[in-house]
Amino acid sequence: MTVTFSAVVLLGIAAFLALKMRSAKAGAAVVLFLFGFFAAHSSAAGAINGMCQSFAHFLAHLRA
């Protein structure tokens, strides 16, 4: 059985847990959110997406 999760959902959960456990303050969370938001709309978005897909493909082949 294959279960897939969106990277946005996983990163959102990680950000929520970081704030909940007080390992990151609200200001840092806002800065990280804005960085991710603006990086997604830049010319680097394609390269970042390709790198994440390659890494996911690599991990999938490790399990096979």
CSV table of C-alpha atoms in Angstrom, one decimal:
chain,number,residue,atom,x,y,z
A,1,MET,CA,0.0,0.0,0.0
A,2,THR,CA,1.4,3.4,-1.0
A,3,VAL,CA,0.5,6.5,1.0
A,4,THR,CA,1.5,9.9,-0.3
A,5,PHE,CA,1.5,13.2,1.5
A,6,SER,CA,2.0,16.6,0.1
A,7,ALA,CA,5.3,18.3,1.0
A,8,VAL,CA,3.3,21.3,2.1
A,9,VAL,CA,1.3,19.3,4.5
A,10,LEU,CA,4.4,17.7,6.0
A,11,LEU,CA,6.3,21.0,6.3
A,12,GLY,CA,3.2,22.6,7.8
A,13,ILE,CA,3.0,19.9,10.4
A,14,ALA,CA,6.7,20.3,11.1
A,15,ALA,CA,6.3,24.1,11.5
A,16,PHE,CA,3.3,23.6,13.8
A,17,LEU,CA,5.2,21.1,16.0
A,18,ALA,CA,8.3,23.5,16.1
A,19,LEU,CA,6.0,26.3,17.3
A,20,LYS,CA,4.2,24.0,19.8
A,21,MET,CA,7.4,22.7,21.3
A,22,ARG,CA,8.9,26.2,21.5
A,23,SER,CA,11.9,25.2,19.4
A,24,ALA,CA,11.1,28.1,17.0
A,25,LYS,CA,9.5,31.4,17.8
A,26,ALA,CA,6.6,32.9,15.8
A,27,GLY,CA,8.9,35.4,14.1
A,28,ALA,CA,11.2,32.7,12.8
A,29,ALA,CA,8.2,30.7,11.5
A,30,VAL,CA,6.9,33.7,9.6
A,31,VAL,CA,10.3,34.3,8.0
A,32,LEU,CA,10.6,30.7,7.0
A,33,PHE,CA,7.0,30.7,5.6
A,34,LEU,CA,7.7,33.8,3.6
A,35,PHE,CA,11.0,32.5,2.3
A,36,GLY,CA,9.3,29.3,1.1
A,37,PHE,CA,6.4,31.3,-0.4
A,38,PHE,CA,8.7,33.6,-2.4
A,39,ALA,CA,11.1,30.8,-3.3
A,40,ALA,CA,8.2,28.9,-4.9
A,41,HIS,CA,7.5,31.8,-7.2
A,42,SER,CA,11.1,32.5,-8.2
A,43,SER,CA,13.1,31.0,-11.1
A,44,ALA,CA,14.7,28.7,-8.5
A,45,ALA,CA,11.3,26.9,-8.0
A,46,GLY,CA,11.9,24.5,-10.9
A,47,ALA,CA,15.4,23.5,-9.7
A,48,ILE,CA,14.1,23.0,-6.1
A,49,ASN,CA,11.2,20.9,-7.3
A,50,GLY,CA,13.5,18.8,-9.5
A,51,MET,CA,15.9,18.2,-6.7
A,52,CYS,CA,13.0,17.1,-4.4
A,53,GLN,CA,11.7,14.8,-7.0
A,54,SER,CA,15.1,13.3,-7.6
A,55,PHE,CA,15.6,12.7,-3.9
A,56,ALA,CA,12.2,11.1,-3.6
A,57,HIS,CA,13.0,8.9,-6.6
A,58,PHE,CA,16.3,8.0,-4.9
A,59,LEU,CA,14.5,7.0,-1.7
A,60,ALA,CA,12.0,5.0,-3.5
A,61,HIS,CA,14.7,2.9,-5.2
A,62,LEU,CA,16.4,2.3,-1.8
A,63,ARG,CA,13.3,0.5,-0.6
A,64,ALA,CA,12.9,-1.5,-3.8
